[in-house]
Amino acid sequence: SSVMCLLGFRFGRDIEKEAERQQTFFQNASHELKTPLMAIQGYAEGILDGVANTPEKVDKYVRTIYNKANDMDKLINELTLYSKIDTNRIPYNFAKINVTDYFNDCVEEIGLDLEAKNIRLSYENHVDSNVLIIADPEQIRRVINNIVGNSVKYMNKTQSYIDIRINDVGDFIQVEIEDNGRGINQRDMPYIFDRFYRADASRNSATGGSGIGLSIVKKIIEDHGGKIWATSKEGDGTTMFFVIRKYQETQDMNRQ
């Protein structure tokens, strides 16, 4: 009975910790929605009050309002997806995807974004051009964007880079996304995929992030029958890895 008592205590502590993280998460989320909202109000007032008294200033104010509204939209999408994760209701649309074509498109899109931020992108694809996977293209894109977005958030070098590699590892393809950002403290590593976990609780909205980005990524990869993990060295950077099983025609043949 002492074992049961100990298990009950641990279970209770786990629930308590989860509730604590959940509360922190909702506080962070509401703070991060308020920050761009206040900026939108401030810049809109600037236009209404005539503070933006040149066409250039008006243009700058409108662009800022637009960007801040986009930030809010992203966070609201993340919150909506989080609620679907919690009830196992992510709407997946699985399809056969050609790995080379798909990742070429993905990287091209990411490259334009990183170029604007002065971040060097390198890309290597070591998978045969005919390799297919069964995946939801939109959700895998979300995975890539979330990982790259995280890397961008913690860039702290004058010459920043992100390397994306697609490797063939037998029955699986392995995607590696490496950055030279500030890295993750070793004591935080076991928790980075936990819901609501933020390694730096004092982060301001400049670096932002609701703390659910990587938990969404993990859920999507696991729902694809894959696995995700990371290695990191504080001060040097982080590498994220995930694997997805290749599609093989013989699977269909065996079923018939």
PDB file of C-alpha atoms in Angstrom:
ATOM      1  CA  SER A   1       0.000   0.000   0.000  1.00  0.00           C
ATOM      2  CA  SER A   2       2.982   2.279   0.562  1.00  0.00           C
ATOM      3  CA  VAL A   3       3.858   1.742  -3.153  1.00  0.00           C
ATOM      4  CA  MET A   4       0.289   2.684  -4.140  1.00  0.00           C
ATOM      5  CA  CYS A   5       0.530   5.701  -1.883  1.00  0.00           C
ATOM      6  CA  LEU A   6       3.817   6.748  -3.530  1.00  0.00           C
ATOM      7  CA  LEU A   7       2.370   6.228  -7.045  1.00  0.00           C
ATOM      8  CA  GLY A   8      -0.710   8.235  -6.105  1.00  0.00           C
ATOM      9  CA  PHE A   9       1.509  11.032  -4.766  1.00  0.00           C
ATOM     10  CA  ARG A  10       3.608  11.062  -7.972  1.00  0.00           C
ATOM     11  CA  PHE A  11       0.498  11.007 -10.151  1.00  0.00           C
ATOM     12  CA  GLY A  12      -0.921  13.906  -8.149  1.00  0.00           C
ATOM     13  CA  ARG A  13       2.338  15.855  -8.527  1.00  0.00           C
ATOM     14  CA  ASP A  14       2.329  15.208 -12.301  1.00  0.00           C
ATOM     15  CA  ILE A  15      -1.232  16.523 -12.626  1.00  0.00           C
ATOM     16  CA  GLU A  16      -0.271  19.516 -10.488  1.00  0.00           C
ATOM     17  CA  LYS A  17       2.775  20.258 -12.690  1.00  0.00           C
ATOM     18  CA  GLU A  18       0.711  19.898 -15.892  1.00  0.00           C
ATOM     19  CA  ALA A  19      -1.945  22.271 -14.484  1.00  0.00           C
ATOM     20  CA  GLU A  20       0.792  24.724 -13.496  1.00  0.00           C
ATOM     21  CA  ARG A  21       2.314  24.630 -17.011  1.00  0.00           C
ATOM     22  CA  GLN A  22      -1.145  24.942 -18.548  1.00  0.00           C
ATOM     23  CA  GLN A  23      -1.856  28.052 -16.476  1.00  0.00           C
ATOM     24  CA  THR A  24       1.536  29.572 -17.424  1.00  0.00           C
ATOM     25  CA  PHE A  25       0.875  28.726 -21.064  1.00  0.00           C
ATOM     26  CA  PHE A  26      -2.495  30.509 -21.119  1.00  0.00           C
ATOM     27  CA  GLN A  27      -0.969  33.516 -19.351  1.00  0.00           C
ATOM     28  CA  ASN A  28       1.837  33.587 -21.961  1.00  0.00           C
ATOM     29  CA  ALA A  29      -0.628  33.148 -24.833  1.00  0.00           C
ATOM     30  CA  SER A  30      -2.870  35.970 -23.645  1.00  0.00           C
ATOM     31  CA  HIS A  31       0.202  38.186 -23.095  1.00  0.00           C
ATOM     32  CA  GLU A  32       1.468  37.389 -26.596  1.00  0.00           C
ATOM     33  CA  LEU A  33      -1.915  38.217 -28.114  1.00  0.00           C
ATOM     34  CA  LYS A  34      -2.093  41.474 -26.173  1.00  0.00           C
ATOM     35  CA  THR A  35       1.356  42.648 -27.288  1.00  0.00           C
ATOM     36  CA  PRO A  36       0.623  42.805 -31.048  1.00  0.00           C
ATOM     37  CA  LEU A  37      -2.913  43.998 -30.311  1.00  0.00           C
ATOM     38  CA  MET A  38      -1.560  46.991 -28.368  1.00  0.00           C
ATOM     39  CA  ALA A  39       0.852  47.752 -31.217  1.00  0.00           C
ATOM     40  CA  ILE A  40      -2.036  47.608 -33.736  1.00  0.00           C
ATOM     41  CA  GLN A  41      -4.076  50.003 -31.586  1.00  0.00           C
ATOM     42  CA  GLY A  42      -1.098  52.330 -31.147  1.00  0.00           C
ATOM     43  CA  TYR A  43      -0.234  52.531 -34.859  1.00  0.00           C
ATOM     44  CA  ALA A  44      -3.898  52.874 -35.867  1.00  0.00           C
ATOM     45  CA  GLU A  45      -4.236  55.794 -33.425  1.00  0.00           C
ATOM     46  CA  GLY A  46      -1.076  57.302 -34.935  1.00  0.00           C
ATOM     47  CA  ILE A  47      -2.770  57.309 -38.339  1.00  0.00           C
ATOM     48  CA  LEU A  48      -6.102  58.620 -36.986  1.00  0.00           C
ATOM     49  CA  ASP A  49      -4.433  61.382 -34.931  1.00  0.00           C
ATOM     50  CA  GLY A  50      -2.275  62.511 -37.840  1.00  0.00           C
ATOM     51  CA  VAL A  51       1.036  61.537 -36.170  1.00  0.00           C
ATOM     52  CA  ALA A  52       1.791  59.639 -39.364  1.00  0.00           C
ATOM     53  CA  ASN A  53       1.972  62.891 -41.331  1.00  0.00           C
ATOM     54  CA  THR A  54       3.824  61.728 -44.440  1.00  0.00           C
ATOM     55  CA  PRO A  55       2.939  59.038 -47.006  1.00  0.00           C
ATOM     56  CA  GLU A  56       6.107  57.163 -45.947  1.00  0.00           C
ATOM     57  CA  LYS A  57       5.053  57.156 -42.283  1.00  0.00           C
ATOM     58  CA  VAL A  58       1.516  56.042 -43.143  1.00  0.00           C
ATOM     59  CA  ASP A  59       2.975  53.230 -45.252  1.00  0.00           C
ATOM     60  CA  LYS A  60       5.263  52.171 -42.378  1.00  0.00           C
ATOM     61  CA  TYR A  61       2.377  52.248 -39.867  1.00  0.00           C
ATOM     62  CA  VAL A  62       0.074  50.224 -42.137  1.00  0.00           C
ATOM     63  CA  ARG A  63       2.784  47.623 -42.786  1.00  0.00           C
ATOM     64  CA  THR A  64       3.410  47.292 -39.044  1.00  0.00           C
ATOM     65  CA  ILE A  65      -0.329  46.841 -38.391  1.00  0.00           C
ATOM     66  CA  TYR A  66      -0.439  44.162 -41.096  1.00  0.00           C
ATOM     67  CA  ASN A  67       2.594  42.286 -39.677  1.00  0.00           C
ATOM     68  CA  LYS A  68       1.249  42.401 -36.117  1.00  0.00           C
ATOM     69  CA  ALA A  69      -2.143  41.104 -37.293  1.00  0.00           C
ATOM     70  CA  ASN A  70      -0.270  38.226 -38.995  1.00  0.00           C
ATOM     71  CA  ASP A  71       1.506  37.426 -35.706  1.00  0.00           C
ATOM     72  CA  MET A  72      -1.852  37.247 -33.954  1.00  0.00           C
ATOM     73  CA  ASP A  73      -3.283  35.052 -36.699  1.00  0.00           C
ATOM     74  CA  LYS A  74      -0.384  32.573 -36.334  1.00  0.00           C
ATOM     75  CA  LEU A  75      -0.845  32.330 -32.592  1.00  0.00           C
ATOM     76  CA  ILE A  76      -4.616  31.851 -32.885  1.00  0.00           C
ATOM     77  CA  ASN A  77      -4.019  29.072 -35.472  1.00  0.00           C
ATOM     78  CA  GLU A  78      -1.597  27.421 -33.069  1.00  0.00           C
ATOM     79  CA  LEU A  79      -4.141  27.621 -30.239  1.00  0.00           C
ATOM     80  CA  THR A  80      -6.854  26.129 -32.465  1.00  0.00           C
ATOM     81  CA  LEU A  81      -4.554  23.298 -33.521  1.00  0.00           C
ATOM     82  CA  TYR A  82      -3.598  22.711 -29.885  1.00  0.00           C
ATOM     83  CA  SER A  83      -7.259  22.195 -28.939  1.00  0.00           C
ATOM     84  CA  LYS A  84      -7.553  19.660 -31.785  1.00  0.00           C
ATOM     85  CA  ILE A  85      -4.430  17.845 -30.589  1.00  0.00           C
ATOM     86  CA  ASP A  86      -5.905  17.574 -27.127  1.00  0.00           C
ATOM     87  CA  THR A  87      -8.960  15.762 -28.470  1.00  0.00           C
ATOM     88  CA  ASN A  88      -7.136  13.815 -31.222  1.00  0.00           C
ATOM     89  CA  ARG A  89      -8.978  15.738 -33.929  1.00  0.00           C
ATOM     90  CA  ILE A  90      -6.198  16.985 -36.211  1.00  0.00           C
ATOM     91  CA  PRO A  91      -7.682  16.779 -39.722  1.00  0.00           C
ATOM     92  CA  TYR A  92      -5.102  14.757 -41.680  1.00  0.00           C
ATOM     93  CA  ASN A  93      -5.186  14.425 -45.469  1.00  0.00           C
ATOM     94  CA  PHE A  94      -2.612  11.723 -46.190  1.00  0.00           C
ATOM     95  CA  ALA A  95      -1.256  11.325 -49.704  1.00  0.00           C
ATOM     96  CA  LYS A  96       1.680   9.733 -51.544  1.00  0.00           C
ATOM     97  CA  ILE A  97       4.384  12.391 -51.672  1.00  0.00           C
ATOM     98  CA  ASN A  98       7.568  12.396 -53.725  1.00  0.00           C
ATOM     99  CA  VAL A  99      10.245  13.290 -51.149  1.00  0.00           C
ATOM    100  CA  THR A 100      12.558  15.165 -53.547  1.00  0.00           C
ATOM    101  CA  ASP A 101       9.841  17.305 -55.183  1.00  0.00           C
ATOM    102  CA  TYR A 102       8.154  18.065 -51.868  1.00  0.00           C
ATOM    103  CA  PHE A 103      11.257  19.115 -49.935  1.00  0.00           C
ATOM    104  CA  ASN A 104      12.644  21.089 -52.908  1.00  0.00           C
ATOM    105  CA  ASP A 105       9.442  23.184 -52.842  1.00  0.00           C
ATOM    106  CA  CYS A 106       9.536  23.517 -49.051  1.00  0.00           C
ATOM    107  CA  VAL A 107      13.161  24.647 -49.001  1.00  0.00           C
ATOM    108  CA  GLU A 108      12.613  27.140 -51.828  1.00  0.00           C
ATOM    109  CA  GLU A 109       9.807  28.754 -49.802  1.00  0.00           C
ATOM    110  CA  ILE A 110      11.870  28.808 -46.584  1.00  0.00           C
ATOM    111  CA  GLY A 111      14.904  30.161 -48.477  1.00  0.00           C
ATOM    112  CA  LEU A 112      13.103  33.340 -49.547  1.00  0.00           C
ATOM    113  CA  ASP A 113      12.009  33.991 -45.970  1.00  0.00           C
ATOM    114  CA  LEU A 114      15.494  33.370 -44.520  1.00  0.00           C
ATOM    115  CA  GLU A 115      17.171  35.486 -47.203  1.00  0.00           C
ATOM    116  CA  ALA A 116      15.086  38.449 -46.028  1.00  0.00           C
ATOM    117  CA  LYS A 117      16.367  37.785 -42.483  1.00  0.00           C
ATOM    118  CA  ASN A 118      20.009  37.445 -43.598  1.00  0.00           C
ATOM    119  CA  ILE A 119      20.202  33.784 -42.596  1.00  0.00           C
ATOM    120  CA  ARG A 120      22.173  31.447 -44.865  1.00  0.00           C
ATOM    121  CA  LEU A 121      20.340  28.278 -45.856  1.00  0.00           C
ATOM    122  CA  SER A 122      22.018  25.145 -47.169  1.00  0.00           C
ATOM    123  CA  TYR A 123      20.150  22.064 -48.400  1.00  0.00           C
ATOM    124  CA  GLU A 124      21.281  18.534 -49.210  1.00  0.00           C
ATOM    125  CA  ASN A 125      19.030  15.741 -50.432  1.00  0.00           C
ATOM    126  CA  HIS A 126      20.583  12.254 -50.355  1.00  0.00           C
ATOM    127  CA  VAL A 127      17.363  10.383 -51.161  1.00  0.00           C
ATOM    128  CA  ASP A 128      16.672   8.788 -54.574  1.00  0.00           C
ATOM    129  CA  SER A 129      14.381  10.872 -56.762  1.00  0.00           C
ATOM    130  CA  ASN A 130      11.705   8.150 -56.833  1.00  0.00           C
ATOM    131  CA  VAL A 131      11.314   7.723 -53.051  1.00  0.00           C
ATOM    132  CA  LEU A 132       7.780   8.305 -51.742  1.00  0.00           C
ATOM    133  CA  ILE A 133       6.270   8.736 -48.279  1.00  0.00           C
ATOM    134  CA  ILE A 134       2.647   8.680 -47.142  1.00  0.00           C
ATOM    135  CA  ALA A 135       2.128  12.004 -45.387  1.00  0.00           C
ATOM    136  CA  ASP A 136      -0.082  15.056 -45.022  1.00  0.00           C
ATOM    137  CA  PRO A 137       1.788  17.724 -47.039  1.00  0.00           C
ATOM    138  CA  GLU A 138       0.252  20.623 -45.103  1.00  0.00           C
ATOM    139  CA  GLN A 139       1.057  19.173 -41.673  1.00  0.00           C
ATOM    140  CA  ILE A 140       4.636  18.205 -42.598  1.00  0.00           C
ATOM    141  CA  ARG A 141       5.086  21.765 -43.874  1.00  0.00           C
ATOM    142  CA  ARG A 142       3.857  22.949 -40.458  1.00  0.00           C
ATOM    143  CA  VAL A 143       6.496  20.722 -38.817  1.00  0.00           C
ATOM    144  CA  ILE A 144       9.308  22.187 -40.973  1.00  0.00           C
ATOM    145  CA  ASN A 145       8.077  25.770 -40.482  1.00  0.00           C
ATOM    146  CA  ASN A 146       7.779  25.343 -36.700  1.00  0.00           C
ATOM    147  CA  ILE A 147      11.291  23.900 -36.395  1.00  0.00           C
ATOM    148  CA  VAL A 148      12.825  26.559 -38.671  1.00  0.00           C
ATOM    149  CA  GLY A 149      10.782  29.272 -36.903  1.00  0.00           C
ATOM    150  CA  ASN A 150      12.211  28.102 -33.579  1.00  0.00           C
ATOM    151  CA  SER A 151      15.751  28.225 -34.988  1.00  0.00           C
ATOM    152  CA  VAL A 152      15.216  31.771 -36.274  1.00  0.00           C
ATOM    153  CA  LYS A 153      13.877  32.873 -32.868  1.00  0.00           C
ATOM    154  CA  TYR A 154      17.092  31.869 -31.094  1.00  0.00           C
ATOM    155  CA  MET A 155      19.681  33.033 -33.604  1.00  0.00           C
ATOM    156  CA  ASN A 156      22.427  34.964 -31.832  1.00  0.00           C
ATOM    157  CA  LYS A 157      25.342  34.936 -34.280  1.00  0.00           C
ATOM    158  CA  THR A 158      26.292  37.624 -36.782  1.00  0.00           C
ATOM    159  CA  GLN A 159      26.607  34.906 -39.445  1.00  0.00           C
ATOM    160  CA  SER A 160      23.599  32.682 -38.874  1.00  0.00           C
ATOM    161  CA  TYR A 161      22.841  29.556 -40.830  1.00  0.00           C
ATOM    162  CA  ILE A 162      20.310  26.738 -41.084  1.00  0.00           C
ATOM    163  CA  ASP A 163      21.248  23.442 -42.758  1.00  0.00           C
ATOM    164  CA  ILE A 164      18.510  21.085 -43.956  1.00  0.00           C
ATOM    165  CA  ARG A 165      19.509  17.523 -44.882  1.00  0.00           C
ATOM    166  CA  ILE A 166      17.342  14.646 -46.125  1.00  0.00           C
ATOM    167  CA  ASN A 167      19.040  11.277 -45.621  1.00  0.00           C
ATOM    168  CA  ASP A 168      18.149   7.729 -46.594  1.00  0.00           C
ATOM    169  CA  VAL A 169      18.227   5.455 -43.530  1.00  0.00           C
ATOM    170  CA  GLY A 170      16.908   2.154 -44.916  1.00  0.00           C
ATOM    171  CA  ASP A 171      13.150   1.906 -44.499  1.00  0.00           C
ATOM    172  CA  PHE A 172      12.928   5.547 -43.446  1.00  0.00           C
ATOM    173  CA  ILE A 173      13.884   8.999 -44.627  1.00  0.00           C
ATOM    174  CA  GLN A 174      15.586  11.114 -41.970  1.00  0.00           C
ATOM    175  CA  VAL A 175      15.212  14.889 -41.984  1.00  0.00           C
ATOM    176  CA  GLU A 176      17.863  16.920 -40.135  1.00  0.00           C
ATOM    177  CA  ILE A 177      17.504  20.638 -39.464  1.00  0.00           C
ATOM    178  CA  GLU A 178      20.639  22.166 -37.943  1.00  0.00           C
ATOM    179  CA  ASP A 179      21.188  25.736 -36.775  1.00  0.00           C
ATOM    180  CA  ASN A 180      24.027  27.669 -35.156  1.00  0.00           C
ATOM    181  CA  GLY A 181      21.774  29.507 -32.707  1.00  0.00           C
ATOM    182  CA  ARG A 182      22.127  29.803 -28.964  1.00  0.00           C
ATOM    183  CA  GLY A 183      21.401  26.122 -28.298  1.00  0.00           C
ATOM    184  CA  ILE A 184      19.431  24.484 -25.504  1.00  0.00           C
ATOM    185  CA  ASN A 185      20.594  23.962 -21.941  1.00  0.00           C
ATOM    186  CA  GLN A 186      21.107  20.254 -21.161  1.00  0.00           C
ATOM    187  CA  ARG A 187      18.714  20.353 -18.206  1.00  0.00           C
ATOM    188  CA  ASP A 188      15.927  21.560 -20.548  1.00  0.00           C
ATOM    189  CA  MET A 189      16.547  18.925 -23.243  1.00  0.00           C
ATOM    190  CA  PRO A 190      14.260  16.185 -21.815  1.00  0.00           C
ATOM    191  CA  TYR A 191      11.306  18.579 -21.778  1.00  0.00           C
ATOM    192  CA  ILE A 192      11.498  20.491 -25.068  1.00  0.00           C
ATOM    193  CA  PHE A 193       8.683  18.470 -26.696  1.00  0.00           C
ATOM    194  CA  ASP A 194       6.388  18.756 -23.645  1.00  0.00           C
ATOM    195  CA  ARG A 195       3.208  20.762 -23.984  1.00  0.00           C
ATOM    196  CA  PHE A 196       3.452  24.248 -22.470  1.00  0.00           C
ATOM    197  CA  TYR A 197       7.191  23.903 -21.755  1.00  0.00           C
ATOM    198  CA  ARG A 198       9.247  27.024 -22.292  1.00  0.00           C
ATOM    199  CA  ALA A 199      12.921  26.743 -21.468  1.00  0.00           C
ATOM    200  CA  ASP A 200      13.111  30.452 -20.727  1.00  0.00           C
ATOM    201  CA  ALA A 201      10.021  31.521 -18.812  1.00  0.00           C
ATOM    202  CA  SER A 202      11.174  35.148 -18.896  1.00  0.00           C
ATOM    203  CA  ARG A 203      11.165  35.307 -22.703  1.00  0.00           C
ATOM    204  CA  ASN A 204       9.617  38.461 -23.993  1.00  0.00           C
ATOM    205  CA  SER A 205       7.352  38.754 -27.004  1.00  0.00           C
ATOM    206  CA  ALA A 206      10.301  39.706 -29.209  1.00  0.00           C
ATOM    207  CA  THR A 207      11.305  36.064 -29.189  1.00  0.00           C
ATOM    208  CA  GLY A 208       7.691  35.058 -28.560  1.00  0.00           C
ATOM    209  CA  GLY A 209       6.322  31.582 -28.794  1.00  0.00           C
ATOM    210  CA  SER A 210       3.457  30.064 -26.903  1.00  0.00           C
ATOM    211  CA  GLY A 211       5.326  26.980 -25.758  1.00  0.00           C
ATOM    212  CA  ILE A 212       3.277  24.535 -27.853  1.00  0.00           C
ATOM    213  CA  GLY A 213       5.160  24.665 -31.147  1.00  0.00           C
ATOM    214  CA  LEU A 214       7.361  21.603 -30.574  1.00  0.00           C
ATOM    215  CA  SER A 215       4.622  19.569 -28.900  1.00  0.00           C
ATOM    216  CA  ILE A 216       2.523  20.072 -32.064  1.00  0.00           C
ATOM    217  CA  VAL A 217       5.517  18.980 -34.166  1.00  0.00           C
ATOM    218  CA  LYS A 218       6.003  15.810 -32.060  1.00  0.00           C
ATOM    219  CA  LYS A 219       2.311  14.907 -32.246  1.00  0.00           C
ATOM    220  CA  ILE A 220       2.209  15.320 -36.058  1.00  0.00           C
ATOM    221  CA  ILE A 221       5.361  13.228 -36.595  1.00  0.00           C
ATOM    222  CA  GLU A 222       4.127  10.473 -34.261  1.00  0.00           C
ATOM    223  CA  ASP A 223       0.731  10.470 -36.005  1.00  0.00           C
ATOM    224  CA  HIS A 224       2.716   9.776 -39.207  1.00  0.00           C
ATOM    225  CA  GLY A 225       4.279   6.733 -37.505  1.00  0.00           C
ATOM    226  CA  GLY A 226       7.609   8.550 -37.193  1.00  0.00           C
ATOM    227  CA  LYS A 227       9.894   9.721 -34.394  1.00  0.00           C
ATOM    228  CA  ILE A 228      11.491  13.055 -33.522  1.00  0.00           C
ATOM    229  CA  TRP A 229      14.459  13.943 -31.323  1.00  0.00           C
ATOM    230  CA  ALA A 230      17.096  16.645 -30.921  1.00  0.00           C
ATOM    231  CA  THR A 231      20.725  17.230 -30.030  1.00  0.00           C
ATOM    232  CA  SER A 232      22.024  20.563 -28.839  1.00  0.00           C
ATOM    233  CA  LYS A 233      25.059  22.302 -27.423  1.00  0.00           C
ATOM    234  CA  GLU A 234      24.505  25.513 -25.540  1.00  0.00           C
ATOM    235  CA  GLY A 235      26.173  28.394 -27.374  1.00  0.00           C
ATOM    236  CA  ASP A 236      26.761  26.335 -30.543  1.00  0.00           C
ATOM    237  CA  GLY A 237      23.314  25.420 -31.871  1.00  0.00           C
ATOM    238  CA  THR A 238      20.676  22.715 -32.167  1.00  0.00           C
ATOM    239  CA  THR A 239      19.881  19.903 -34.603  1.00  0.00           C
ATOM    240  CA  MET A 240      16.364  18.482 -34.886  1.00  0.00           C
ATOM    241  CA  PHE A 241      15.901  15.026 -36.415  1.00  0.00           C
ATOM    242  CA  PHE A 242      12.761  13.229 -37.517  1.00  0.00           C
ATOM    243  CA  VAL A 243      12.115  10.033 -39.456  1.00  0.00           C
ATOM    244  CA  ILE A 244       9.172   9.000 -41.639  1.00  0.00           C
ATOM    245  CA  ARG A 245       8.768   5.519 -43.134  1.00  0.00           C
ATOM    246  CA  LYS A 246       9.167   5.196 -46.911  1.00  0.00           C
ATOM    247  CA  TYR A 247       6.205   4.040 -48.967  1.00  0.00           C
ATOM    248  CA  GLN A 248       6.839   0.688 -50.631  1.00  0.00           C
ATOM    249  CA  GLU A 249       4.679  -0.743 -53.384  1.00  0.00           C
ATOM    250  CA  THR A 250       5.198  -4.255 -51.972  1.00  0.00           C
ATOM    251  CA  GLN A 251       3.072  -3.272 -48.964  1.00  0.00           C
ATOM    252  CA  ASP A 252       0.080  -3.034 -51.313  1.00  0.00           C
ATOM    253  CA  MET A 253       1.013  -6.290 -53.097  1.00  0.00           C
ATOM    254  CA  ASN A 254       1.106  -8.193 -49.793  1.00  0.00           C
ATOM    255  CA  ARG A 255      -2.312  -6.965 -48.824  1.00  0.00           C
ATOM    256  CA  GLN A 256      -4.000  -8.237 -51.979  1.00  0.00           C
TER     257      GLN A 256
END
